[in-house]
Backbone as a ProteinNet text record, in pm:
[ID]
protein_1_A
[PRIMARY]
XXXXXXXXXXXXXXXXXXXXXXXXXXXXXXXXXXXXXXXXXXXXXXXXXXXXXXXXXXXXXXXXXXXXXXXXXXXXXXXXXXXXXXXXXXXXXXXXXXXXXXXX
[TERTIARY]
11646.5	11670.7	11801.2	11875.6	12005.7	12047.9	12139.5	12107.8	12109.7	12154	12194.6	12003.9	11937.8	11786.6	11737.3	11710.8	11649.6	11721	11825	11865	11807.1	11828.9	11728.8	11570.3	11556.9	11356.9	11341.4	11457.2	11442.7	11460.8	11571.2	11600.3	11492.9	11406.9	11262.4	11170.7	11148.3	11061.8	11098.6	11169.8	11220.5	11212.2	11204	11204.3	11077.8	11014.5	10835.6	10775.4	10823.5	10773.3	10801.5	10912	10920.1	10847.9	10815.5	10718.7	10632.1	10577.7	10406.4	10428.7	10562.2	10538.7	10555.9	10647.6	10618.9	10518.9	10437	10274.3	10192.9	10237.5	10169.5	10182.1	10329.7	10333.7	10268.9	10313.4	10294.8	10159.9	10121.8	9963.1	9901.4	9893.9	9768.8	9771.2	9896.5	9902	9896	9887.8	9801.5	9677.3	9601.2	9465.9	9413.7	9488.9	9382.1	9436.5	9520.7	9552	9450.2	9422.2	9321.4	9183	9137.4	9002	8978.6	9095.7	9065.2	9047.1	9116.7	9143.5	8967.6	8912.4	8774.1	8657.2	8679.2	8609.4	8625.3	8719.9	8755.3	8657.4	8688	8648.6	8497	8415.5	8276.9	8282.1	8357	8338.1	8337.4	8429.9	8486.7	8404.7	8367.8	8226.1	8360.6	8253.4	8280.6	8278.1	8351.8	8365.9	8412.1	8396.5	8434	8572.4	8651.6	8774.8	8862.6	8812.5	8898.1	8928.5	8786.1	8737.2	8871.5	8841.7	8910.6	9112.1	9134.2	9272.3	9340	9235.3	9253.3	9314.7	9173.2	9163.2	9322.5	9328.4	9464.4	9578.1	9632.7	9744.7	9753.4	9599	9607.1	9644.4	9555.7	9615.4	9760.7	9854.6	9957.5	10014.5	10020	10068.2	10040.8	9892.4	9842.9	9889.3	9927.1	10029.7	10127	10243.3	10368.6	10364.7	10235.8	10207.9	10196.6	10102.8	10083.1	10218.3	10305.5	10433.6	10521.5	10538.9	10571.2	10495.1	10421.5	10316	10367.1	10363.5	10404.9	10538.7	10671.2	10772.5	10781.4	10688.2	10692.4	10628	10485.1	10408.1	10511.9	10422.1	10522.2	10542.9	10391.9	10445.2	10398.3	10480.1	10364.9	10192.7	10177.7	10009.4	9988.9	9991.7	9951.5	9913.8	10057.7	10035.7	9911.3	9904.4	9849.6	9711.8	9671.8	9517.2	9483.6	9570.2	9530.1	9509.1	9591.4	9572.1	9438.2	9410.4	9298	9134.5	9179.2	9090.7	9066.4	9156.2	9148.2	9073.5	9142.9	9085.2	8947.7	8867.8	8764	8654.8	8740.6	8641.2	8637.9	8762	8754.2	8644.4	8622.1	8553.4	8393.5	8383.8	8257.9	8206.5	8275.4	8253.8	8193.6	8286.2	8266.8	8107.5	8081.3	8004.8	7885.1	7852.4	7720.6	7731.1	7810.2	7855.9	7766.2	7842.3	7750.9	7571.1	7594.5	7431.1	7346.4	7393.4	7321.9	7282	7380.2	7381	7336.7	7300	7258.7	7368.7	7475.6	7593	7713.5	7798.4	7961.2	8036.8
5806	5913	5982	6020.8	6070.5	6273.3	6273.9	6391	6500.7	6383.6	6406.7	6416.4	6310	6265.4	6409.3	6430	6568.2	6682	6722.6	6823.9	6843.4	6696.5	6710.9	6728.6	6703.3	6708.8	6836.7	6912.7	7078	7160.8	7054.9	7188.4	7136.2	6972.7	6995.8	7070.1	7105.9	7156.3	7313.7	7373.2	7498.3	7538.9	7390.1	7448.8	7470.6	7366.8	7372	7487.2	7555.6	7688.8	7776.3	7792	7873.8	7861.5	7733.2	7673.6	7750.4	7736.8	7792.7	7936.5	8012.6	8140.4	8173.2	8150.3	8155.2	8132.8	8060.2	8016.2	8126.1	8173.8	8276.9	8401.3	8459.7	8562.8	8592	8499.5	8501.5	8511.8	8369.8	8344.6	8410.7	8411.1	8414.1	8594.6	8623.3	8753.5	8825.5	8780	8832.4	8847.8	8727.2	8688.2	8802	8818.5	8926.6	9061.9	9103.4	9223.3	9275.8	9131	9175.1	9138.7	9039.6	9078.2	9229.5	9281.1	9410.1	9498.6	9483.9	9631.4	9613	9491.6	9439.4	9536.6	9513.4	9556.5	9732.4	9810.8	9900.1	10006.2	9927.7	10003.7	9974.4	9875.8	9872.4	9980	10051	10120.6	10300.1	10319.5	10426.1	10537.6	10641.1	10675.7	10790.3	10824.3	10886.8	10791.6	10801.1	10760.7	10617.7	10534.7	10314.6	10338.7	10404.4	10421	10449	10551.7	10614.2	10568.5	10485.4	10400.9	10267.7	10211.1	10125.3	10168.5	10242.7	10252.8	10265	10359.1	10453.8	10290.8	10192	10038.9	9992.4	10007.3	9926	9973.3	10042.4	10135.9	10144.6	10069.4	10051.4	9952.4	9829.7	9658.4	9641.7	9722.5	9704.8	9745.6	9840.4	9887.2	9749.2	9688.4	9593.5	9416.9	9423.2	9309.7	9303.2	9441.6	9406.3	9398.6	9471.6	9443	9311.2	9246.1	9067.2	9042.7	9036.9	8949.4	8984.3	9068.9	9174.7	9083.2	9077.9	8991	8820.8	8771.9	8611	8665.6	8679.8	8653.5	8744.4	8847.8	8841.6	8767.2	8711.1	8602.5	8527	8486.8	8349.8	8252.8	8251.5	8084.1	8090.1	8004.7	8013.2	7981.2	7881.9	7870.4	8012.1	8040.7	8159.1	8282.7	8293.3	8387.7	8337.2	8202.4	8167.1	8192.1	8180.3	8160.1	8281.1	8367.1	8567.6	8605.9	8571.2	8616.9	8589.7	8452	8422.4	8436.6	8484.8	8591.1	8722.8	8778.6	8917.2	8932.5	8778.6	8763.5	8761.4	8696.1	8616	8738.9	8868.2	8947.2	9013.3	9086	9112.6	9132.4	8940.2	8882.7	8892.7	8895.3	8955.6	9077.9	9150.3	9267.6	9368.3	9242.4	9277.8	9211.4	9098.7	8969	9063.9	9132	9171.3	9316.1	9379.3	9482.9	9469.1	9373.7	9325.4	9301.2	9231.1	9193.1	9268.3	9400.4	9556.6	9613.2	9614.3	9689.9	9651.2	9468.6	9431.5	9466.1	9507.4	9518.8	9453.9	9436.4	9391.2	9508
7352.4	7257.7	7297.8	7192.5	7200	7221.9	7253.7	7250.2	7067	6974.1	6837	6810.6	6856.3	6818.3	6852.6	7014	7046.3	6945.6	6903.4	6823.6	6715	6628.2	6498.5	6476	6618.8	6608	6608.1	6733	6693.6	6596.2	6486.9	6382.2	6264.4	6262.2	6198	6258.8	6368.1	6396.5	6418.4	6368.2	6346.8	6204.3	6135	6015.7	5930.4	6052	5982.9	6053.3	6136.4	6190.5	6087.8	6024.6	5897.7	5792.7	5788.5	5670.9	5712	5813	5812.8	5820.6	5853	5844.7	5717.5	5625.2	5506.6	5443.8	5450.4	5397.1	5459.2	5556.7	5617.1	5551	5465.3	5493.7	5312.5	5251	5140.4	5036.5	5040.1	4998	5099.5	5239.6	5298.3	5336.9	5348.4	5320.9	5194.2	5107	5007.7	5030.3	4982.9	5024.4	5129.9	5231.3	5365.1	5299.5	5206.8	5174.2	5043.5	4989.5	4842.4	4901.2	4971.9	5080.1	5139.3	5219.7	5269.2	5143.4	5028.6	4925.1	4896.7	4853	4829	4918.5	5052.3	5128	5155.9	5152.6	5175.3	5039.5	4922.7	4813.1	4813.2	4892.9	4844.6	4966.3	5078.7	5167.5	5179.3	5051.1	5077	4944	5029.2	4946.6	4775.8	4691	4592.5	4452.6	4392.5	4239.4	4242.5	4186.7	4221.7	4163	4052.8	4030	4135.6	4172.3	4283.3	4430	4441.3	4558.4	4559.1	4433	4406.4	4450.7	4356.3	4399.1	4515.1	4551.6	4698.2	4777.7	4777.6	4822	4831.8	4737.5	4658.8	4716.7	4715.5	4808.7	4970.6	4986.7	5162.9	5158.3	5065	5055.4	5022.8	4957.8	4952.5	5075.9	5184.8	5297.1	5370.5	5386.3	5433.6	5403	5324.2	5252.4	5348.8	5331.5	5408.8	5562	5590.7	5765.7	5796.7	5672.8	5702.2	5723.3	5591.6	5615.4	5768.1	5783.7	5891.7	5988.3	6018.5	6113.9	6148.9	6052.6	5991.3	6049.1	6048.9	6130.6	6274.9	6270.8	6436.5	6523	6507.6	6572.8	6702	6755.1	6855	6770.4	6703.8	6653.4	6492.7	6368.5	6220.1	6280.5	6368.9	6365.1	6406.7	6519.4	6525.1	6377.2	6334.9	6217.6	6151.2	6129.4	6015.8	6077.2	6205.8	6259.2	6277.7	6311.9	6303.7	6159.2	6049.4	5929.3	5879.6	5890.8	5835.3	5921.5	6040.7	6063.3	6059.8	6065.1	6007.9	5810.7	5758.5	5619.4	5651.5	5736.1	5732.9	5801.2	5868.9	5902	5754.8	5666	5579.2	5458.3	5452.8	5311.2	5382.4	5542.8	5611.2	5555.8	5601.3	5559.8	5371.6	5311.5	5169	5109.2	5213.5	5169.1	5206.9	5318.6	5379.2	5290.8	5235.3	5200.7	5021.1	4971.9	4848.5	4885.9	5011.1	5008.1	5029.3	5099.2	5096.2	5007.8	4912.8	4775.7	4653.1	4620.6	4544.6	4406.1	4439	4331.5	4378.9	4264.7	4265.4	4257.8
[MASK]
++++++++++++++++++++++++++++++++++++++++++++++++++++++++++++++++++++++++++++++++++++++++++++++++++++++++

């Protein structure tokens, strides 16, 4: 292997780290920002309108922390394996949250 060979494996593999942070910051940071707004509003006591928005205005703060997240990480897996746990406590939370309440 050349030293031209080792260069190019680094600048694919630099570029698929962006790939996955981009996949990270985007879809999957959505996804954990509209899971949390989900969970927040079956959480937050008073009126479901208000519950709701209130939701919504954290998930948007919570959105740009994801993306924010996705390029500071060490690595895209990383981003991608924190996001989708933080999603996965999220859709927990909303899932047992519904099953309490017998409502949507």
């Amino acid at each position: 292997m050349t030293a031209g060979d080792a260069h190019a494996r680094a600048r694919w593999a630099r570029r698929g780290d962006i790939a996955l942070r981009v996949v990270a910051a985007v879809p999957l940071g959505y996804a954990t920002a509209s899971l949390w707004a989900m969970a927040i509003a079956r959480l937050l006591p008073g009126d479901r309108a208000e519950a709701s928005v209130t939701a919504a205005l954290i998930a948007l703060a919570l959105c740009a922390i994801a993306a924010m997240w996705a390029f500071a990480a060490r690595s895209g897996w990383r981003a991608i394996w924190t996001l989708a746990t933080v999603a996965g406590i999220a859709a927990a939370i909303a899932w047992v949250s519904i099953d309490a309440t017998g409502r949507l």
